[in-house]
mmCIF file of C-alpha atoms in Angstrom:
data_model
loop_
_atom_site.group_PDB
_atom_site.id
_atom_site.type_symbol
_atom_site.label_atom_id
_atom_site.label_comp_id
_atom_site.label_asym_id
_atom_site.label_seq_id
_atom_site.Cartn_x
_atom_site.Cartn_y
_atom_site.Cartn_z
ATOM 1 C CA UNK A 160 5.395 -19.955 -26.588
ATOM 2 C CA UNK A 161 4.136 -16.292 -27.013
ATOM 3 C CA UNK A 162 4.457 -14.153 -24.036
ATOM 4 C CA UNK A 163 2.653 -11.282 -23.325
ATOM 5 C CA UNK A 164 4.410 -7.944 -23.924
ATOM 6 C CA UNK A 165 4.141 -5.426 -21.185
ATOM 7 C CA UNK A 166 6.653 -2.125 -20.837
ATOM 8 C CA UNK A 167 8.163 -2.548 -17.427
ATOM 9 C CA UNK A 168 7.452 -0.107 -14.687
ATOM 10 C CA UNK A 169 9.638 2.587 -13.554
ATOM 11 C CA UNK A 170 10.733 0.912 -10.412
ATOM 12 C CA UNK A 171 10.984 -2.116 -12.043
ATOM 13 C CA UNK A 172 13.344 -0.456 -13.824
ATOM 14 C CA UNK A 173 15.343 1.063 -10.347
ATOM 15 C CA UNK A 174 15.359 -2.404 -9.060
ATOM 16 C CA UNK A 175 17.055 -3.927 -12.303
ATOM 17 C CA UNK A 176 19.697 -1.935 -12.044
ATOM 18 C CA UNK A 177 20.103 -1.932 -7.903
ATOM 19 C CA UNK A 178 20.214 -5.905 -8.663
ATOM 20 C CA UNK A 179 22.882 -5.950 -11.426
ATOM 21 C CA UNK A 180 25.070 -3.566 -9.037
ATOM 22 C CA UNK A 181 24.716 -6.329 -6.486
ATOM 23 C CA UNK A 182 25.449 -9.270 -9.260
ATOM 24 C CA UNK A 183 28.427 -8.102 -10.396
ATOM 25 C CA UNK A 184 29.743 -6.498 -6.958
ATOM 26 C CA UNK A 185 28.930 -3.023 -7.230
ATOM 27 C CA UNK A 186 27.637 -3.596 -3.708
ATOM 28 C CA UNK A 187 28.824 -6.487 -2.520
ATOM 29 C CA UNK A 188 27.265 -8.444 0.271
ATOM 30 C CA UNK A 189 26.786 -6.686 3.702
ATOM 31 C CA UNK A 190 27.300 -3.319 1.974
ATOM 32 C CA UNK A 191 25.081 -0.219 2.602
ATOM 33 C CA UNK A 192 23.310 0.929 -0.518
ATOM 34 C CA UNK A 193 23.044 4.911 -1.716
ATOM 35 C CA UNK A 194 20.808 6.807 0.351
ATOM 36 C CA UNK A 195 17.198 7.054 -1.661
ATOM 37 C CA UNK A 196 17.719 10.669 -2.594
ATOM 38 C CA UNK A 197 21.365 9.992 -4.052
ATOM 39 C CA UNK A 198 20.035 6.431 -6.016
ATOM 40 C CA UNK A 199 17.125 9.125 -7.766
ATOM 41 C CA UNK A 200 19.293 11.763 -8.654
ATOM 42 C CA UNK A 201 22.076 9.023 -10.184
ATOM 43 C CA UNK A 202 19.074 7.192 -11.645
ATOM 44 C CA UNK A 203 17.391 9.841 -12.783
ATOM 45 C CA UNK A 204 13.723 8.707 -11.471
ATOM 46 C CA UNK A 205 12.082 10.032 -8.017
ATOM 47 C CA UNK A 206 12.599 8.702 -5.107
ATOM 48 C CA UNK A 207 9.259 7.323 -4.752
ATOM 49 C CA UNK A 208 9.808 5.086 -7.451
ATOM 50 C CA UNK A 209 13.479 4.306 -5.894
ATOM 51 C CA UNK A 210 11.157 3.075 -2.532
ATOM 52 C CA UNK A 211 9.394 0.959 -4.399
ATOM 53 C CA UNK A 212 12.844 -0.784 -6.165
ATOM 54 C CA UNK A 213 13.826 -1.397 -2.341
ATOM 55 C CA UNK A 214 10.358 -2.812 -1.295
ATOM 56 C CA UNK A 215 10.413 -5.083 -4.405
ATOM 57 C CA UNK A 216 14.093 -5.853 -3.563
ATOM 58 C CA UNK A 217 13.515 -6.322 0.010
ATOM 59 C CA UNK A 218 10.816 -9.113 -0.411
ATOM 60 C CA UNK A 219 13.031 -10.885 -2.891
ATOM 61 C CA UNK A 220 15.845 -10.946 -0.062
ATOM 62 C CA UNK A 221 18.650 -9.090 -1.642
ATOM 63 C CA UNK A 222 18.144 -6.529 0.876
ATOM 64 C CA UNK A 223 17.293 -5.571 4.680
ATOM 65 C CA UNK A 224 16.054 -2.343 5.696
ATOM 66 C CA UNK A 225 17.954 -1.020 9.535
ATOM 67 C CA UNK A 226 15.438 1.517 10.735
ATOM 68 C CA UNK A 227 17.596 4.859 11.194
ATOM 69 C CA UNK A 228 20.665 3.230 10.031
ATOM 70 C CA UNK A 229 19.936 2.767 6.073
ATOM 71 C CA UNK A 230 19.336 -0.195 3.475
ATOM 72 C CA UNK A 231 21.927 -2.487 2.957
ATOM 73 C CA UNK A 232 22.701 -6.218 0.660
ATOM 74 C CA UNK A 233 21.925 -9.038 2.362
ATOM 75 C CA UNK A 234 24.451 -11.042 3.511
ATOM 76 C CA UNK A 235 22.866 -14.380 2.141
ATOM 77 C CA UNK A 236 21.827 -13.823 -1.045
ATOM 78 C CA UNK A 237 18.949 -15.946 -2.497
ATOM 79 C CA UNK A 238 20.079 -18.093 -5.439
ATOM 80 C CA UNK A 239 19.435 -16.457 -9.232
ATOM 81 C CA UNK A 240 16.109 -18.359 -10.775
ATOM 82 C CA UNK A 241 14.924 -18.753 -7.170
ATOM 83 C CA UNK A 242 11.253 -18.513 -6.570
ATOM 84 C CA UNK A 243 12.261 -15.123 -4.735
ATOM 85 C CA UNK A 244 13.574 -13.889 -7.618
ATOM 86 C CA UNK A 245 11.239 -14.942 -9.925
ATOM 87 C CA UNK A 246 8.686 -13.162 -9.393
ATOM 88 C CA UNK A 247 5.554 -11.550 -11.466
ATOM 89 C CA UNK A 248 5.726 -7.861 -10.421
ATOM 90 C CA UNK A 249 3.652 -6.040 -8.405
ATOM 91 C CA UNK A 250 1.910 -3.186 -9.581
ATOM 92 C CA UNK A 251 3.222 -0.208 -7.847
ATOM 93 C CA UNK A 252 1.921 0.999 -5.194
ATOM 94 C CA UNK A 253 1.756 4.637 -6.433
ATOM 95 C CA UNK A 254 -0.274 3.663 -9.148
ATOM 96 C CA UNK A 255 -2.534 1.554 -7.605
ATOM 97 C CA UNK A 256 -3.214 4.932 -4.991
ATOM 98 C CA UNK A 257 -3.534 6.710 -8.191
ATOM 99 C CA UNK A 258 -6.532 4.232 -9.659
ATOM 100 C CA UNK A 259 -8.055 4.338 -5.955
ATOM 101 C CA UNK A 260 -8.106 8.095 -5.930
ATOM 102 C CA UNK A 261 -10.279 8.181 -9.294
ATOM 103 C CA UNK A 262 -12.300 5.325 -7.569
ATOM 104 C CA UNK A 263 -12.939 5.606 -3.934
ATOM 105 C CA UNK A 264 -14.513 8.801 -3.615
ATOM 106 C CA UNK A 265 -17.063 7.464 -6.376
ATOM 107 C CA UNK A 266 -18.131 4.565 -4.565
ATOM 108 C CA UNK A 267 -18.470 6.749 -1.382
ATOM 109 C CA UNK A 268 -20.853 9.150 -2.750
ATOM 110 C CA UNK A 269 -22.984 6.238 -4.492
ATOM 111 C CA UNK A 270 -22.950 4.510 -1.049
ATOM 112 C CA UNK A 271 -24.302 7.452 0.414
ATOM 113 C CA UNK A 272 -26.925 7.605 -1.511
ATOM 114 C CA UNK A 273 -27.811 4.511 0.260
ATOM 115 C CA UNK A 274 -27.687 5.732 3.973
ATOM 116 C CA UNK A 275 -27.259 2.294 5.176
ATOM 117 C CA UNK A 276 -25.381 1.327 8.021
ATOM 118 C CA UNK A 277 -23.419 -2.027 7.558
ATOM 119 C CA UNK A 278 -22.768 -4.634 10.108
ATOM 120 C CA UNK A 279 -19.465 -6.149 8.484
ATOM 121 C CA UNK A 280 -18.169 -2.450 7.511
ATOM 122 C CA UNK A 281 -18.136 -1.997 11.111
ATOM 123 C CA UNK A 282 -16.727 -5.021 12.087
ATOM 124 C CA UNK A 283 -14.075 -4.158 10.101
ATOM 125 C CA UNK A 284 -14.034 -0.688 11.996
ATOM 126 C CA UNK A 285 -13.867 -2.413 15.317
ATOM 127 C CA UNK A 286 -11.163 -4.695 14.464
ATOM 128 C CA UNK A 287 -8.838 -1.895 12.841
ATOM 129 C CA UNK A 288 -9.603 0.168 16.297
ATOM 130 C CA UNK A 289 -8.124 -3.073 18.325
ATOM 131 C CA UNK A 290 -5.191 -3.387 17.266
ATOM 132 C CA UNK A 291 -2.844 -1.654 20.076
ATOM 133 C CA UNK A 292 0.660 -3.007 18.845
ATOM 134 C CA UNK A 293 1.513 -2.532 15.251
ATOM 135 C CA UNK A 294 4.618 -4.100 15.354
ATOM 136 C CA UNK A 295 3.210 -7.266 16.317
ATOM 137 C CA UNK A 296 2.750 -9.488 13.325
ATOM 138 C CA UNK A 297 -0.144 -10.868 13.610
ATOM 139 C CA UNK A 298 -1.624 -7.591 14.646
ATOM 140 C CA UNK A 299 -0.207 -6.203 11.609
ATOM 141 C CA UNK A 300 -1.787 -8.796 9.599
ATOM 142 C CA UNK A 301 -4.941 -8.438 10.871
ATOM 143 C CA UNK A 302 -5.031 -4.127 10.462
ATOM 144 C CA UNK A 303 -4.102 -4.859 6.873
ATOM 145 C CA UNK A 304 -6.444 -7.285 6.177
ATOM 146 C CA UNK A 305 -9.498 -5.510 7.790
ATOM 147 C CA UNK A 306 -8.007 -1.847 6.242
ATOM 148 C CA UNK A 307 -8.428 -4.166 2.735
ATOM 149 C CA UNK A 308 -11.777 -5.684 3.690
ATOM 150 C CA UNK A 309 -13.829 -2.077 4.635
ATOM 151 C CA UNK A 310 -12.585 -0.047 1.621
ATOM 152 C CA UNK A 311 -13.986 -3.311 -0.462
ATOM 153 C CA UNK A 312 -17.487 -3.236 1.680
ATOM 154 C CA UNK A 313 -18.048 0.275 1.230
ATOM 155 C CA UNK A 314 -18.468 -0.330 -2.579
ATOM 156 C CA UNK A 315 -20.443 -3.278 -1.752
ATOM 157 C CA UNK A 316 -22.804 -0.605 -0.180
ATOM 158 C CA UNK A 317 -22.984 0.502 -2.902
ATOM 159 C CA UNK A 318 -25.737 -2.280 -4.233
ATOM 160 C CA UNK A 319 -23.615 -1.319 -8.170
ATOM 161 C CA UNK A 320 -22.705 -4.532 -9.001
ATOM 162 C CA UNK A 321 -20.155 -3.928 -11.107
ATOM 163 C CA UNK A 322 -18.692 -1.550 -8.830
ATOM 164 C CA UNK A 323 -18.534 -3.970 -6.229
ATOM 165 C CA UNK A 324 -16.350 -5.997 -8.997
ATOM 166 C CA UNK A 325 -13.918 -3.401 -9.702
ATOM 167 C CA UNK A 326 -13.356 -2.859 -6.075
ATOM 168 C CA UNK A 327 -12.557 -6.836 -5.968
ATOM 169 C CA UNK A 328 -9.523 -5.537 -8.245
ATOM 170 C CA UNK A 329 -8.488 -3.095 -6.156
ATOM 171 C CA UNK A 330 -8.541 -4.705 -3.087
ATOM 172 C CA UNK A 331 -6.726 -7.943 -4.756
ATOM 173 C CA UNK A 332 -3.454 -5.262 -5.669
ATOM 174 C CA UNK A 333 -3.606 -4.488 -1.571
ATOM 175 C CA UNK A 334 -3.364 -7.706 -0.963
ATOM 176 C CA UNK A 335 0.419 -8.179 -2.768
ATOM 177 C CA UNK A 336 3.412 -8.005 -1.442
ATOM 178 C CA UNK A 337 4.836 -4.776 -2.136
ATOM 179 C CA UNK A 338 2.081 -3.195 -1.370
ATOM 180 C CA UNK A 339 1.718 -4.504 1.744
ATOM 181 C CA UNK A 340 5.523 -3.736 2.642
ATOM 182 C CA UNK A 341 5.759 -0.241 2.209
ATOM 183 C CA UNK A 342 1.976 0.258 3.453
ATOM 184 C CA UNK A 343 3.161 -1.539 6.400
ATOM 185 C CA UNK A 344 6.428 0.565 7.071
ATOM 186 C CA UNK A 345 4.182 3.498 6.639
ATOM 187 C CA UNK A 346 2.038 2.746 9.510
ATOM 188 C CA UNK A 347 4.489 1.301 12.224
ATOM 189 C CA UNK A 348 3.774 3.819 14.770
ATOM 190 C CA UNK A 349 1.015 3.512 17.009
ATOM 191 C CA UNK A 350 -0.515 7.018 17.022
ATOM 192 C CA UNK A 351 -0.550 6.855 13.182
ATOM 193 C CA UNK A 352 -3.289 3.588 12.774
ATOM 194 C CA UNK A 353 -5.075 5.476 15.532
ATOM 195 C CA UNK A 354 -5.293 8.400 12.947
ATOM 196 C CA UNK A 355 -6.010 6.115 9.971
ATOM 197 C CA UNK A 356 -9.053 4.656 11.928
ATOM 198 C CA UNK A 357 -10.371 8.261 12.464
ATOM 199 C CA UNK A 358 -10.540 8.618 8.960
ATOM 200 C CA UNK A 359 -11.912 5.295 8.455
ATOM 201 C CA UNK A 360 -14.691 6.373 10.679
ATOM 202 C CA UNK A 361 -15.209 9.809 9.582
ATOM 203 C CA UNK A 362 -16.057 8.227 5.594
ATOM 204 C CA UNK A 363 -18.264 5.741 6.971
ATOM 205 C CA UNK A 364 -19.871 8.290 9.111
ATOM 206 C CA UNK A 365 -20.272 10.528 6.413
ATOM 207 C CA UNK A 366 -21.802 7.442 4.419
ATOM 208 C CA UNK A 367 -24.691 6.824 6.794
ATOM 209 C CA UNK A 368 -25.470 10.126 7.029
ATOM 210 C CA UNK A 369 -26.053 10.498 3.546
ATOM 211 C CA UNK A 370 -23.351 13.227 3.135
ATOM 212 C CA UNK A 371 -22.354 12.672 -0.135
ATOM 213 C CA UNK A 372 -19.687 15.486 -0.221
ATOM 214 C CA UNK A 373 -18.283 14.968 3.373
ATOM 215 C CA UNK A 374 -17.643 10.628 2.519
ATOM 216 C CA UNK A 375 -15.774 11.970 -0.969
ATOM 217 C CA UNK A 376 -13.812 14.456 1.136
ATOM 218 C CA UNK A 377 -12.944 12.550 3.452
ATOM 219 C CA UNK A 378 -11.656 9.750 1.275
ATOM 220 C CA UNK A 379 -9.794 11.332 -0.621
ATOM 221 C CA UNK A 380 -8.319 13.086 2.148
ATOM 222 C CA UNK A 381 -7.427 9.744 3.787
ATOM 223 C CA UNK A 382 -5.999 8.562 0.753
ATOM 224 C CA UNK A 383 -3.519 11.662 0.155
ATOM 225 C CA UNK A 384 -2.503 10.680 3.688
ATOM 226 C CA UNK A 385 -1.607 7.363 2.851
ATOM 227 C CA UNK A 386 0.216 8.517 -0.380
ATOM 228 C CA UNK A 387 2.732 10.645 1.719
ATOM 229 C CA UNK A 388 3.071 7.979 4.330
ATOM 230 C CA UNK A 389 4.353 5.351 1.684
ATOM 231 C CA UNK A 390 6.019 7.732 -0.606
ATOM 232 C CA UNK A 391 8.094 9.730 1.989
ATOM 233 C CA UNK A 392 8.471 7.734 5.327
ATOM 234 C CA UNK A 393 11.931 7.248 6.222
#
């Protein structure tokens, strides 16, 4: 059978090399892995790209992340050709803010041009702004969902069709799992979801108003803010 040929991403990569240290003992179970700064500069590759490696490591189960205290091996170790470590992989997360950063302040201008409120953009508004305790799962679960959910609907306002598609792309790569992990460790304080709804509010604001410089502006600025929060949260 012929399998499709794709060059493997750079923290791919990172995490193919984290995992053979772990196979063959490098860092044995229970152990506390490199800091991120010292895995980049032996690896050679930034350290947002050695975050990633972790996140992708961490939802295969080789690893657990001690808030303040480091990474470290798991001290169960899934079994080799489990489904955990079988995975397709994600596209990174840095890329996919990349793509959305091209995108997103697009769609907000041609939504605009609309000046249209929306009923389920703001239900998604008013759900976001309800959630109290982010370290609650199912609070967490539901942020991320409706944070997916409005960034789709405000290409659906749109009325482009097929820019109502592509954001069905996008918001399909927020809905994997490493995405989701180091969005969600980027967002575990309360004050900063508070923040993130301001600027939720502010674009769609800016979108009823007809504003069509203030919604770009303030998407992209939003989205600049989530690239530091995943890239450089400790």
């Amino acid at each position: 059978m012929q399998t499709e040929f794709r060059p493997k991403q750079v923290y791919e990569q990172v995490a193919e090399q984290i995992r053979a240290g772990i196979a063959n003992g490098v860092h044995p179970p229970g152990s506390r892995l490199p800091s991120e700064r010292d895995l980049a500069q032996r690896l050679g590759v930034s350290r947002p790209a050695v975050r990633e490696a972790i996140g992708a490591l961490h939802n295969e189960g080789l690893v657990v992340t001690r808030r303040g205290s480091g990474t470290y091996v798991a001290e169960a170790l899934p079994q080799a050709g489990s489904e955990t470590a079988a995975q397709q992989a994600d596209f990174s997360p840095l890329s996919i803010l990349e793509a959305r950063l091209l995108i997103e302040p697009a769609v907000a201008r041609m939504a605009a041009r609309q000046r249209r409120r929306d009923a389920l953009a703001e239900h998604y508004l008013d759900q976001m702004s309800a959630v109290q305790d982010i370290s609650d799962p199912q609070q967490q679960a539901l942020w991320s969902e409706c944070d997916r959910l409005f960034h789709r609907q405000l290409a659906r306002m749109t009325g482009h069709a097929l820019m109502a598609r592509i954001a069905e792309e996008v918001a399909s790569s927020m809905d994997q799992p490493l995405w989701q992990r180091l969005r969600d460790d980027g967002i575990y304080e309360a004050e900063r979801i508070r923040l993130y709804v301001a600027e939720h509010r502010l674009i769609y604001e800016a979108i009823v108003s007809g504003d069509e410089d203030a919604a770009a502006f303030y998407v992209e600025g939003h989205l600049k803010r989530v690239r530091r929060d995943i890239a450089t949260h400790e």
